[in-house]
Amino acid sequence: MTHPRGSASKTAALSAALSGAVDLSALKARAEAPQKQPPAPPRPADGAAPAAGGAVIDVTEATFQTEVVERSLQQLVVVDLWAEWCGPCKQLSPVLERLAAESGGAWVLAKVDVDANPRIAQLFGAQSIPTVIAIGGGQPVDAFSGALPEPEIRKWLGSLLDALRDRLPGIKAAEENGGGVEVPEDPRFTEAEEAFERGDFAAAQAAYERILDVEPANEEAKTALAQVKFTARAEAAGPDAIAKADADPADLDAQLAAADLEVAGQQPEAGFARLIAAVRRTAGDERNKVREHLVALFELFDSADERVMKARRDLASALY
């Protein structure tokens, strides 16, 4: 199980097409053909961070191989697919440009006008703009579409830099010189976490629910809310909840409270088995009540947890 902040939100939706199947050298032949294009800006020495003025570069089909693919062997390159007519692009691009300048060379923003360079957009299979693709080691590593809020972009960049630090020498070089991406604390989560820490579960629940009212898809808030609700139930169960449930198997509320207490006491198998047995004994609304409670307990764990996987199989057997 996790602390309410233990599950990082997934703000970057990575297309399956970007999972290594994209051949970024597809534009190489085009790039090598004679073109009337401006010369590429000077490349930094291997492992060195680029100058501040090179934090944002305009990339064309002719310069893509050099400025994106080859550069990404040394440092993170973030490709911004945009167009002049795109309203959300005008909101997102300035944020990306400012963050690139602040990074001290930890990463470079490569801006691509899709109207002038349609083959690049086709290469990535971009269905809409703005689309932002992170390139590291010559391949796409993550992506998102739409104009995300700045805190989410900072978090996305921070996780990428952490993941690629040992692979791309330019990231380490920039960080040694004071560059990088600092991820600010979200005051909404801070409020909820502080309430949770002091045991005010009602306030913590309300704080997470306010986040979800604005961002229904925020997985971090969903996970944290489930944890808060569970902790509140487990603490309210009382130390004799298990004894009460064992004494009266027909008391469903006692079974639910006992299962919560067992899971909180690091005995999830016992809690799961208790509720699966209750599912076998019940029908209709009562059975559905127990099933929903058990599924909510499953969600407190990693879906790949062997204990959860076994309990899910046992639940299916009890239901069908």
PDB file of C-alpha atoms in Angstrom:
ATOM      1  CA  MET A   1       0.000   0.000   0.000  1.00  0.00           C
ATOM      2  CA  THR A   2       1.087   3.599  -0.421  1.00  0.00           C
ATOM      3  CA  HIS A   3       0.987   6.920   1.345  1.00  0.00           C
ATOM      4  CA  PRO A   4      -1.545   9.278  -0.304  1.00  0.00           C
ATOM      5  CA  ARG A   5       1.247  10.930  -2.302  1.00  0.00           C
ATOM      6  CA  GLY A   6       2.881   7.631  -3.246  1.00  0.00           C
ATOM      7  CA  SER A   7       1.335   7.294  -6.703  1.00  0.00           C
ATOM      8  CA  ALA A   8       2.625   9.893  -9.193  1.00  0.00           C
ATOM      9  CA  SER A   9       0.079  11.308 -11.537  1.00  0.00           C
ATOM     10  CA  LYS A  10       0.309  10.278 -15.120  1.00  0.00           C
ATOM     11  CA  THR A  11       0.039  13.433 -17.089  1.00  0.00           C
ATOM     12  CA  ALA A  12       1.892  12.216 -20.186  1.00  0.00           C
ATOM     13  CA  ALA A  13      -0.103   9.983 -22.508  1.00  0.00           C
ATOM     14  CA  LEU A  14       2.473   8.004 -24.481  1.00  0.00           C
ATOM     15  CA  SER A  15       1.217   6.674 -27.816  1.00  0.00           C
ATOM     16  CA  ALA A  16       2.018   3.059 -28.569  1.00  0.00           C
ATOM     17  CA  ALA A  17       3.508   4.289 -31.807  1.00  0.00           C
ATOM     18  CA  LEU A  18       6.230   6.052 -29.809  1.00  0.00           C
ATOM     19  CA  SER A  19       7.363   2.974 -27.879  1.00  0.00           C
ATOM     20  CA  GLY A  20      10.427   2.424 -30.042  1.00  0.00           C
ATOM     21  CA  ALA A  21       8.650   1.664 -33.302  1.00  0.00           C
ATOM     22  CA  VAL A  22       9.269   5.161 -34.661  1.00  0.00           C
ATOM     23  CA  ASP A  23      12.336   5.344 -36.875  1.00  0.00           C
ATOM     24  CA  LEU A  24      13.653   8.867 -36.420  1.00  0.00           C
ATOM     25  CA  SER A  25      16.172   8.347 -39.191  1.00  0.00           C
ATOM     26  CA  ALA A  26      13.289   8.318 -41.689  1.00  0.00           C
ATOM     27  CA  LEU A  27      13.988  11.950 -42.476  1.00  0.00           C
ATOM     28  CA  LYS A  28      17.717  11.448 -42.908  1.00  0.00           C
ATOM     29  CA  ALA A  29      17.651  11.090 -46.678  1.00  0.00           C
ATOM     30  CA  ARG A  30      15.557  14.207 -47.001  1.00  0.00           C
ATOM     31  CA  ALA A  31      17.900  16.047 -44.665  1.00  0.00           C
ATOM     32  CA  GLU A  32      20.939  15.081 -46.729  1.00  0.00           C
ATOM     33  CA  ALA A  33      19.411  16.389 -49.960  1.00  0.00           C
ATOM     34  CA  PRO A  34      20.382  19.944 -51.012  1.00  0.00           C
ATOM     35  CA  GLN A  35      17.977  22.363 -49.351  1.00  0.00           C
ATOM     36  CA  LYS A  36      17.772  26.127 -49.062  1.00  0.00           C
ATOM     37  CA  GLN A  37      17.776  26.063 -45.269  1.00  0.00           C
ATOM     38  CA  PRO A  38      19.606  28.152 -42.695  1.00  0.00           C
ATOM     39  CA  PRO A  39      22.689  26.484 -41.234  1.00  0.00           C
ATOM     40  CA  ALA A  40      22.239  24.575 -38.001  1.00  0.00           C
ATOM     41  CA  PRO A  41      23.467  26.306 -34.843  1.00  0.00           C
ATOM     42  CA  PRO A  42      26.802  25.160 -33.440  1.00  0.00           C
ATOM     43  CA  ARG A  43      26.720  21.819 -31.603  1.00  0.00           C
ATOM     44  CA  PRO A  44      28.077  21.641 -28.048  1.00  0.00           C
ATOM     45  CA  ALA A  45      31.002  19.369 -27.292  1.00  0.00           C
ATOM     46  CA  ASP A  46      30.104  15.855 -26.165  1.00  0.00           C
ATOM     47  CA  GLY A  47      28.665  15.879 -22.662  1.00  0.00           C
ATOM     48  CA  ALA A  48      28.629  19.666 -22.453  1.00  0.00           C
ATOM     49  CA  ALA A  49      25.537  21.712 -21.820  1.00  0.00           C
ATOM     50  CA  PRO A  50      24.565  24.082 -24.630  1.00  0.00           C
ATOM     51  CA  ALA A  51      24.773  27.798 -24.239  1.00  0.00           C
ATOM     52  CA  ALA A  52      21.652  29.480 -22.830  1.00  0.00           C
ATOM     53  CA  GLY A  53      20.885  30.925 -26.241  1.00  0.00           C
ATOM     54  CA  GLY A  54      20.634  27.391 -27.649  1.00  0.00           C
ATOM     55  CA  ALA A  55      17.942  26.266 -25.212  1.00  0.00           C
ATOM     56  CA  VAL A  56      15.274  26.770 -27.895  1.00  0.00           C
ATOM     57  CA  ILE A  57      15.884  25.868 -31.539  1.00  0.00           C
ATOM     58  CA  ASP A  58      13.695  25.901 -34.623  1.00  0.00           C
ATOM     59  CA  VAL A  59      13.905  22.572 -36.396  1.00  0.00           C
ATOM     60  CA  THR A  60      13.042  21.703 -39.990  1.00  0.00           C
ATOM     61  CA  GLU A  61      12.955  18.468 -41.940  1.00  0.00           C
ATOM     62  CA  ALA A  62      16.461  19.293 -43.171  1.00  0.00           C
ATOM     63  CA  THR A  63      17.917  19.823 -39.674  1.00  0.00           C
ATOM     64  CA  PHE A  64      15.899  17.220 -37.786  1.00  0.00           C
ATOM     65  CA  GLN A  65      18.542  14.475 -37.956  1.00  0.00           C
ATOM     66  CA  THR A  66      21.279  16.684 -36.561  1.00  0.00           C
ATOM     67  CA  GLU A  67      19.376  18.864 -34.119  1.00  0.00           C
ATOM     68  CA  VAL A  68      17.047  16.238 -32.705  1.00  0.00           C
ATOM     69  CA  VAL A  69      18.269  12.696 -33.318  1.00  0.00           C
ATOM     70  CA  GLU A  70      22.011  13.252 -32.923  1.00  0.00           C
ATOM     71  CA  ARG A  71      21.656  15.856 -30.187  1.00  0.00           C
ATOM     72  CA  SER A  72      19.460  13.466 -28.183  1.00  0.00           C
ATOM     73  CA  LEU A  73      22.426  11.110 -27.824  1.00  0.00           C
ATOM     74  CA  GLN A  74      23.910  13.652 -25.403  1.00  0.00           C
ATOM     75  CA  GLN A  75      20.955  15.428 -23.828  1.00  0.00           C
ATOM     76  CA  LEU A  76      17.163  15.331 -23.633  1.00  0.00           C
ATOM     77  CA  VAL A  77      15.437  16.946 -26.604  1.00  0.00           C
ATOM     78  CA  VAL A  78      11.792  17.978 -26.266  1.00  0.00           C
ATOM     79  CA  VAL A  79      10.038  18.376 -29.621  1.00  0.00           C
ATOM     80  CA  ASP A  80       7.159  20.863 -29.702  1.00  0.00           C
ATOM     81  CA  LEU A  81       4.835  20.331 -32.686  1.00  0.00           C
ATOM     82  CA  TRP A  82       2.980  23.611 -33.210  1.00  0.00           C
ATOM     83  CA  ALA A  83       1.316  25.830 -35.820  1.00  0.00           C
ATOM     84  CA  GLU A  84       0.591  29.530 -36.071  1.00  0.00           C
ATOM     85  CA  TRP A  85      -3.179  28.981 -36.151  1.00  0.00           C
ATOM     86  CA  CYS A  86      -3.193  26.748 -33.031  1.00  0.00           C
ATOM     87  CA  GLY A  87      -4.598  28.553 -29.982  1.00  0.00           C
ATOM     88  CA  PRO A  88      -3.420  26.056 -27.330  1.00  0.00           C
ATOM     89  CA  CYS A  89       0.058  26.133 -28.899  1.00  0.00           C
ATOM     90  CA  LYS A  90       0.263  29.830 -28.044  1.00  0.00           C
ATOM     91  CA  GLN A  91      -0.389  28.953 -24.404  1.00  0.00           C
ATOM     92  CA  LEU A  92       2.002  26.000 -24.233  1.00  0.00           C
ATOM     93  CA  SER A  93       4.999  27.107 -26.280  1.00  0.00           C
ATOM     94  CA  PRO A  94       5.966  30.124 -24.109  1.00  0.00           C
ATOM     95  CA  VAL A  95       5.908  27.892 -21.012  1.00  0.00           C
ATOM     96  CA  LEU A  96       8.164  25.321 -22.675  1.00  0.00           C
ATOM     97  CA  GLU A  97      10.527  28.027 -23.917  1.00  0.00           C
ATOM     98  CA  ARG A  98      10.855  29.555 -20.459  1.00  0.00           C
ATOM     99  CA  LEU A  99      11.447  26.197 -18.783  1.00  0.00           C
ATOM    100  CA  ALA A 100      14.075  25.289 -21.403  1.00  0.00           C
ATOM    101  CA  ALA A 101      15.921  28.538 -20.742  1.00  0.00           C
ATOM    102  CA  GLU A 102      15.766  27.890 -16.984  1.00  0.00           C
ATOM    103  CA  SER A 103      17.129  24.345 -17.340  1.00  0.00           C
ATOM    104  CA  GLY A 104      20.709  25.478 -17.889  1.00  0.00           C
ATOM    105  CA  GLY A 105      21.130  23.042 -20.771  1.00  0.00           C
ATOM    106  CA  ALA A 106      19.678  19.958 -19.084  1.00  0.00           C
ATOM    107  CA  TRP A 107      17.345  19.753 -22.064  1.00  0.00           C
ATOM    108  CA  VAL A 108      16.674  21.539 -25.331  1.00  0.00           C
ATOM    109  CA  LEU A 109      13.361  22.560 -26.847  1.00  0.00           C
ATOM    110  CA  ALA A 110      13.089  21.780 -30.569  1.00  0.00           C
ATOM    111  CA  LYS A 111      10.185  23.698 -32.109  1.00  0.00           C
ATOM    112  CA  VAL A 112       8.634  22.288 -35.280  1.00  0.00           C
ATOM    113  CA  ASP A 113       6.112  24.249 -37.371  1.00  0.00           C
ATOM    114  CA  VAL A 114       3.958  21.388 -38.657  1.00  0.00           C
ATOM    115  CA  ASP A 115       2.596  23.436 -41.565  1.00  0.00           C
ATOM    116  CA  ALA A 116       6.104  23.993 -42.912  1.00  0.00           C
ATOM    117  CA  ASN A 117       7.350  20.525 -41.911  1.00  0.00           C
ATOM    118  CA  PRO A 118       4.428  18.083 -42.245  1.00  0.00           C
ATOM    119  CA  ARG A 119       6.670  15.021 -42.576  1.00  0.00           C
ATOM    120  CA  ILE A 120       7.849  15.392 -38.984  1.00  0.00           C
ATOM    121  CA  ALA A 121       4.271  15.414 -37.693  1.00  0.00           C
ATOM    122  CA  GLN A 122       3.538  12.374 -39.874  1.00  0.00           C
ATOM    123  CA  LEU A 123       6.608  10.613 -38.523  1.00  0.00           C
ATOM    124  CA  PHE A 124       5.236  10.802 -34.990  1.00  0.00           C
ATOM    125  CA  GLY A 125       1.669  10.056 -36.042  1.00  0.00           C
ATOM    126  CA  ALA A 126       0.509  13.262 -34.367  1.00  0.00           C
ATOM    127  CA  GLN A 127      -3.300  13.418 -34.425  1.00  0.00           C
ATOM    128  CA  SER A 128      -3.528  16.915 -32.960  1.00  0.00           C
ATOM    129  CA  ILE A 129      -1.393  19.834 -31.859  1.00  0.00           C
ATOM    130  CA  PRO A 130       0.175  20.840 -29.658  1.00  0.00           C
ATOM    131  CA  THR A 131       1.925  17.507 -29.278  1.00  0.00           C
ATOM    132  CA  VAL A 132       5.141  17.295 -27.281  1.00  0.00           C
ATOM    133  CA  ILE A 133       7.570  14.386 -27.648  1.00  0.00           C
ATOM    134  CA  ALA A 134      10.624  13.719 -25.466  1.00  0.00           C
ATOM    135  CA  ILE A 135      13.598  12.247 -27.350  1.00  0.00           C
ATOM    136  CA  GLY A 136      16.483  10.574 -25.543  1.00  0.00           C
ATOM    137  CA  GLY A 137      19.198   8.333 -26.916  1.00  0.00           C
ATOM    138  CA  GLY A 138      17.875   8.678 -30.463  1.00  0.00           C
ATOM    139  CA  GLN A 139      14.346   7.435 -29.677  1.00  0.00           C
ATOM    140  CA  PRO A 140      11.057   8.810 -28.321  1.00  0.00           C
ATOM    141  CA  VAL A 141      10.694   8.089 -24.603  1.00  0.00           C
ATOM    142  CA  ASP A 142       7.442   9.864 -23.697  1.00  0.00           C
ATOM    143  CA  ALA A 143       4.859  12.291 -25.062  1.00  0.00           C
ATOM    144  CA  PHE A 144       1.741  14.273 -24.298  1.00  0.00           C
ATOM    145  CA  SER A 145      -0.861  16.235 -26.241  1.00  0.00           C
ATOM    146  CA  GLY A 146      -2.600  19.461 -25.321  1.00  0.00           C
ATOM    147  CA  ALA A 147      -1.607  22.446 -23.197  1.00  0.00           C
ATOM    148  CA  LEU A 148      -0.864  20.972 -19.760  1.00  0.00           C
ATOM    149  CA  PRO A 149      -0.558  23.208 -16.676  1.00  0.00           C
ATOM    150  CA  GLU A 150       2.995  24.300 -15.862  1.00  0.00           C
ATOM    151  CA  PRO A 151       3.263  22.227 -12.635  1.00  0.00           C
ATOM    152  CA  GLU A 152       2.424  19.056 -14.583  1.00  0.00           C
ATOM    153  CA  ILE A 153       4.969  19.922 -17.270  1.00  0.00           C
ATOM    154  CA  ARG A 154       7.638  20.510 -14.627  1.00  0.00           C
ATOM    155  CA  LYS A 155       6.840  17.160 -13.025  1.00  0.00           C
ATOM    156  CA  TRP A 156       6.942  15.434 -16.419  1.00  0.00           C
ATOM    157  CA  LEU A 157      10.312  16.950 -17.242  1.00  0.00           C
ATOM    158  CA  GLY A 158      11.705  16.168 -13.810  1.00  0.00           C
ATOM    159  CA  SER A 159      10.799  12.490 -14.092  1.00  0.00           C
ATOM    160  CA  LEU A 160      12.352  12.284 -17.561  1.00  0.00           C
ATOM    161  CA  LEU A 161      15.595  13.899 -16.450  1.00  0.00           C
ATOM    162  CA  ASP A 162      15.792  11.548 -13.478  1.00  0.00           C
ATOM    163  CA  ALA A 163      15.222   8.521 -15.712  1.00  0.00           C
ATOM    164  CA  LEU A 164      17.758   9.588 -18.361  1.00  0.00           C
ATOM    165  CA  ARG A 165      20.469  11.097 -16.156  1.00  0.00           C
ATOM    166  CA  ASP A 166      22.772   8.084 -16.350  1.00  0.00           C
ATOM    167  CA  ARG A 167      22.282   7.673 -20.103  1.00  0.00           C
ATOM    168  CA  LEU A 168      22.722  11.236 -21.327  1.00  0.00           C
ATOM    169  CA  PRO A 169      25.923  13.002 -20.185  1.00  0.00           C
ATOM    170  CA  GLY A 170      24.555  16.436 -21.026  1.00  0.00           C
ATOM    171  CA  ILE A 171      22.017  16.181 -18.198  1.00  0.00           C
ATOM    172  CA  LYS A 172      24.660  15.539 -15.563  1.00  0.00           C
ATOM    173  CA  ALA A 173      26.867  18.286 -16.945  1.00  0.00           C
ATOM    174  CA  ALA A 174      24.029  20.804 -16.776  1.00  0.00           C
ATOM    175  CA  GLU A 175      23.050  19.785 -13.249  1.00  0.00           C
ATOM    176  CA  GLU A 176      26.620  20.124 -12.065  1.00  0.00           C
ATOM    177  CA  ASN A 177      26.455  23.700 -13.347  1.00  0.00           C
ATOM    178  CA  GLY A 178      23.235  24.391 -11.451  1.00  0.00           C
ATOM    179  CA  GLY A 179      20.747  23.515 -14.197  1.00  0.00           C
ATOM    180  CA  GLY A 180      17.802  21.148 -14.173  1.00  0.00           C
ATOM    181  CA  VAL A 181      14.114  21.274 -13.419  1.00  0.00           C
ATOM    182  CA  GLU A 182      12.791  21.992  -9.958  1.00  0.00           C
ATOM    183  CA  VAL A 183       9.333  20.551  -9.331  1.00  0.00           C
ATOM    184  CA  PRO A 184       7.318  22.865  -7.053  1.00  0.00           C
ATOM    185  CA  GLU A 185       4.988  21.471  -4.433  1.00  0.00           C
ATOM    186  CA  ASP A 186       1.318  21.621  -5.358  1.00  0.00           C
ATOM    187  CA  PRO A 187      -0.332  23.575  -2.484  1.00  0.00           C
ATOM    188  CA  ARG A 188      -3.552  21.601  -2.941  1.00  0.00           C
ATOM    189  CA  PHE A 189      -1.769  18.334  -2.220  1.00  0.00           C
ATOM    190  CA  THR A 190       0.232  19.919   0.579  1.00  0.00           C
ATOM    191  CA  GLU A 191      -3.012  20.946   2.283  1.00  0.00           C
ATOM    192  CA  ALA A 192      -4.436  17.430   1.950  1.00  0.00           C
ATOM    193  CA  GLU A 193      -1.241  15.742   3.145  1.00  0.00           C
ATOM    194  CA  GLU A 194      -0.945  17.982   6.184  1.00  0.00           C
ATOM    195  CA  ALA A 195      -4.544  17.177   7.144  1.00  0.00           C
ATOM    196  CA  PHE A 196      -3.825  13.476   6.727  1.00  0.00           C
ATOM    197  CA  GLU A 197      -0.662  13.692   8.845  1.00  0.00           C
ATOM    198  CA  ARG A 198      -2.522  15.280  11.742  1.00  0.00           C
ATOM    199  CA  GLY A 199      -5.299  12.684  11.528  1.00  0.00           C
ATOM    200  CA  ASP A 200      -7.989  15.011  10.178  1.00  0.00           C
ATOM    201  CA  PHE A 201      -9.279  12.546   7.614  1.00  0.00           C
ATOM    202  CA  ALA A 202     -12.435  14.533   6.835  1.00  0.00           C
ATOM    203  CA  ALA A 203     -10.351  17.580   5.861  1.00  0.00           C
ATOM    204  CA  ALA A 204      -7.944  15.434   3.831  1.00  0.00           C
ATOM    205  CA  GLN A 205     -10.831  13.770   2.012  1.00  0.00           C
ATOM    206  CA  ALA A 206     -12.432  17.137   1.256  1.00  0.00           C
ATOM    207  CA  ALA A 207      -9.111  18.506  -0.074  1.00  0.00           C
ATOM    208  CA  TYR A 208      -8.609  15.568  -2.454  1.00  0.00           C
ATOM    209  CA  GLU A 209     -12.229  15.760  -3.580  1.00  0.00           C
ATOM    210  CA  ARG A 210     -11.742  19.449  -4.447  1.00  0.00           C
ATOM    211  CA  ILE A 211      -8.821  18.499  -6.664  1.00  0.00           C
ATOM    212  CA  LEU A 212     -10.926  15.843  -8.400  1.00  0.00           C
ATOM    213  CA  ASP A 213     -13.788  18.293  -8.896  1.00  0.00           C
ATOM    214  CA  VAL A 214     -11.413  20.342 -11.067  1.00  0.00           C
ATOM    215  CA  GLU A 215      -9.325  17.450 -12.446  1.00  0.00           C
ATOM    216  CA  PRO A 216     -11.487  14.286 -12.538  1.00  0.00           C
ATOM    217  CA  ALA A 217      -8.680  12.291 -14.196  1.00  0.00           C
ATOM    218  CA  ASN A 218      -5.995  13.134 -11.596  1.00  0.00           C
ATOM    219  CA  GLU A 219      -4.780   9.632 -10.688  1.00  0.00           C
ATOM    220  CA  GLU A 220      -2.631  10.873  -7.810  1.00  0.00           C
ATOM    221  CA  ALA A 221      -5.648  12.442  -6.120  1.00  0.00           C
ATOM    222  CA  LYS A 222      -7.792   9.348  -6.788  1.00  0.00           C
ATOM    223  CA  THR A 223      -5.237   7.049  -5.195  1.00  0.00           C
ATOM    224  CA  ALA A 224      -4.721   9.355  -2.234  1.00  0.00           C
ATOM    225  CA  LEU A 225      -8.468   9.733  -1.671  1.00  0.00           C
ATOM    226  CA  ALA A 226      -8.914   5.946  -1.584  1.00  0.00           C
ATOM    227  CA  GLN A 227      -6.089   5.691   0.970  1.00  0.00           C
ATOM    228  CA  VAL A 228      -7.591   8.397   3.176  1.00  0.00           C
ATOM    229  CA  LYS A 229     -11.019   6.762   3.161  1.00  0.00           C
ATOM    230  CA  PHE A 230      -9.495   3.394   4.015  1.00  0.00           C
ATOM    231  CA  THR A 231      -7.386   4.787   6.859  1.00  0.00           C
ATOM    232  CA  ALA A 232     -10.394   6.565   8.346  1.00  0.00           C
ATOM    233  CA  ARG A 233     -12.434   3.341   8.237  1.00  0.00           C
ATOM    234  CA  ALA A 234      -9.645   1.231   9.722  1.00  0.00           C
ATOM    235  CA  GLU A 235      -9.105   3.618  12.633  1.00  0.00           C
ATOM    236  CA  ALA A 236     -12.844   3.734  13.319  1.00  0.00           C
ATOM    237  CA  ALA A 237     -13.151  -0.056  13.301  1.00  0.00           C
ATOM    238  CA  GLY A 238     -11.945  -0.518  16.861  1.00  0.00           C
ATOM    239  CA  PRO A 239      -9.475  -3.097  18.206  1.00  0.00           C
ATOM    240  CA  ASP A 240     -12.216  -5.686  18.796  1.00  0.00           C
ATOM    241  CA  ALA A 241     -13.583  -5.576  15.224  1.00  0.00           C
ATOM    242  CA  ILE A 242     -12.055  -8.914  14.265  1.00  0.00           C
ATOM    243  CA  ALA A 243     -13.396 -10.672  17.358  1.00  0.00           C
ATOM    244  CA  LYS A 244     -16.885  -9.293  16.698  1.00  0.00           C
ATOM    245  CA  ALA A 245     -16.795 -10.453  13.082  1.00  0.00           C
ATOM    246  CA  ASP A 246     -15.592 -13.930  14.026  1.00  0.00           C
ATOM    247  CA  ALA A 247     -18.394 -14.212  16.583  1.00  0.00           C
ATOM    248  CA  ASP A 248     -21.109 -13.295  14.084  1.00  0.00           C
ATOM    249  CA  PRO A 249     -20.328 -14.190  10.435  1.00  0.00           C
ATOM    250  CA  ALA A 250     -23.773 -12.939   9.373  1.00  0.00           C
ATOM    251  CA  ASP A 251     -22.993  -9.358  10.471  1.00  0.00           C
ATOM    252  CA  LEU A 252     -21.808  -7.831   7.187  1.00  0.00           C
ATOM    253  CA  ASP A 253     -20.741  -4.499   8.644  1.00  0.00           C
ATOM    254  CA  ALA A 254     -18.598  -6.362  11.163  1.00  0.00           C
ATOM    255  CA  GLN A 255     -17.002  -8.374   8.348  1.00  0.00           C
ATOM    256  CA  LEU A 256     -16.171  -5.213   6.403  1.00  0.00           C
ATOM    257  CA  ALA A 257     -14.672  -3.487   9.452  1.00  0.00           C
ATOM    258  CA  ALA A 258     -12.644  -6.580  10.353  1.00  0.00           C
ATOM    259  CA  ALA A 259     -11.266  -6.853   6.815  1.00  0.00           C
ATOM    260  CA  ASP A 260     -10.173  -3.197   6.949  1.00  0.00           C
ATOM    261  CA  LEU A 261      -8.412  -3.806  10.245  1.00  0.00           C
ATOM    262  CA  GLU A 262      -6.663  -6.907   8.913  1.00  0.00           C
ATOM    263  CA  VAL A 263      -5.417  -5.086   5.818  1.00  0.00           C
ATOM    264  CA  ALA A 264      -4.230  -2.177   7.969  1.00  0.00           C
ATOM    265  CA  GLY A 265      -2.438  -4.697  10.179  1.00  0.00           C
ATOM    266  CA  GLN A 266      -0.415  -6.045   7.247  1.00  0.00           C
ATOM    267  CA  GLN A 267      -2.609  -9.149   6.920  1.00  0.00           C
ATOM    268  CA  PRO A 268      -4.237  -8.512   3.550  1.00  0.00           C
ATOM    269  CA  GLU A 269      -4.646 -12.206   2.741  1.00  0.00           C
ATOM    270  CA  ALA A 270      -6.798 -12.637   5.850  1.00  0.00           C
ATOM    271  CA  GLY A 271      -8.909  -9.601   4.995  1.00  0.00           C
ATOM    272  CA  PHE A 272      -9.380 -10.697   1.395  1.00  0.00           C
ATOM    273  CA  ALA A 273     -10.282 -14.251   2.424  1.00  0.00           C
ATOM    274  CA  ARG A 274     -12.813 -12.964   4.970  1.00  0.00           C
ATOM    275  CA  LEU A 275     -14.683 -10.927   2.364  1.00  0.00           C
ATOM    276  CA  ILE A 276     -14.530 -13.654  -0.287  1.00  0.00           C
ATOM    277  CA  ALA A 277     -16.132 -16.006   2.237  1.00  0.00           C
ATOM    278  CA  ALA A 278     -18.815 -13.362   2.845  1.00  0.00           C
ATOM    279  CA  VAL A 279     -19.426 -13.135  -0.903  1.00  0.00           C
ATOM    280  CA  ARG A 280     -20.043 -16.898  -0.989  1.00  0.00           C
ATOM    281  CA  ARG A 281     -22.599 -16.620   1.848  1.00  0.00           C
ATOM    282  CA  THR A 282     -24.575 -13.687   0.447  1.00  0.00           C
ATOM    283  CA  ALA A 283     -26.640 -12.702  -2.583  1.00  0.00           C
ATOM    284  CA  GLY A 284     -28.181  -9.645  -4.208  1.00  0.00           C
ATOM    285  CA  ASP A 285     -27.438  -6.227  -2.701  1.00  0.00           C
ATOM    286  CA  GLU A 286     -25.545  -7.703   0.242  1.00  0.00           C
ATOM    287  CA  ARG A 287     -23.194  -9.610  -2.035  1.00  0.00           C
ATOM    288  CA  ASN A 288     -22.641  -6.509  -4.170  1.00  0.00           C
ATOM    289  CA  LYS A 289     -21.843  -4.451  -1.058  1.00  0.00           C
ATOM    290  CA  VAL A 290     -19.146  -6.906  -0.001  1.00  0.00           C
ATOM    291  CA  ARG A 291     -17.755  -7.198  -3.519  1.00  0.00           C
ATOM    292  CA  GLU A 292     -17.428  -3.420  -3.914  1.00  0.00           C
ATOM    293  CA  HIS A 293     -15.676  -3.144  -0.557  1.00  0.00           C
ATOM    294  CA  LEU A 294     -13.228  -5.888  -1.509  1.00  0.00           C
ATOM    295  CA  VAL A 295     -12.471  -4.290  -4.894  1.00  0.00           C
ATOM    296  CA  ALA A 296     -11.780  -0.986  -3.109  1.00  0.00           C
ATOM    297  CA  LEU A 297      -9.247  -2.808  -0.920  1.00  0.00           C
ATOM    298  CA  PHE A 298      -7.580  -4.257  -4.018  1.00  0.00           C
ATOM    299  CA  GLU A 299      -7.043  -0.722  -5.313  1.00  0.00           C
ATOM    300  CA  LEU A 300      -4.821   0.087  -2.341  1.00  0.00           C
ATOM    301  CA  PHE A 301      -2.211  -2.314  -3.727  1.00  0.00           C
ATOM    302  CA  ASP A 302      -0.201  -2.659  -6.908  1.00  0.00           C
ATOM    303  CA  SER A 303      -2.343  -4.533  -9.435  1.00  0.00           C
ATOM    304  CA  ALA A 304       0.567  -6.952  -9.960  1.00  0.00           C
ATOM    305  CA  ASP A 305       0.727  -7.879  -6.260  1.00  0.00           C
ATOM    306  CA  GLU A 306       0.453 -11.687  -6.108  1.00  0.00           C
ATOM    307  CA  ARG A 307      -1.881 -11.505  -3.116  1.00  0.00           C
ATOM    308  CA  VAL A 308      -4.266  -9.284  -5.037  1.00  0.00           C
ATOM    309  CA  MET A 309      -4.087 -11.429  -8.162  1.00  0.00           C
ATOM    310  CA  LYS A 310      -4.921 -14.571  -6.173  1.00  0.00           C
ATOM    311  CA  ALA A 311      -7.774 -12.834  -4.357  1.00  0.00           C
ATOM    312  CA  ARG A 312      -9.211 -11.599  -7.653  1.00  0.00           C
ATOM    313  CA  ARG A 313      -9.228 -15.173  -8.956  1.00  0.00           C
ATOM    314  CA  ASP A 314     -10.889 -16.393  -5.751  1.00  0.00           C
ATOM    315  CA  LEU A 315     -13.474 -13.611  -5.999  1.00  0.00           C
ATOM    316  CA  ALA A 316     -14.314 -14.555  -9.576  1.00  0.00           C
ATOM    317  CA  SER A 317     -14.742 -18.170  -8.487  1.00  0.00           C
ATOM    318  CA  ALA A 318     -17.024 -17.103  -5.615  1.00  0.00           C
ATOM    319  CA  LEU A 319     -19.170 -14.959  -7.900  1.00  0.00           C
ATOM    320  CA  TYR A 320     -19.505 -17.365 -10.809  1.00  0.00           C
TER     321      TYR A 320
END
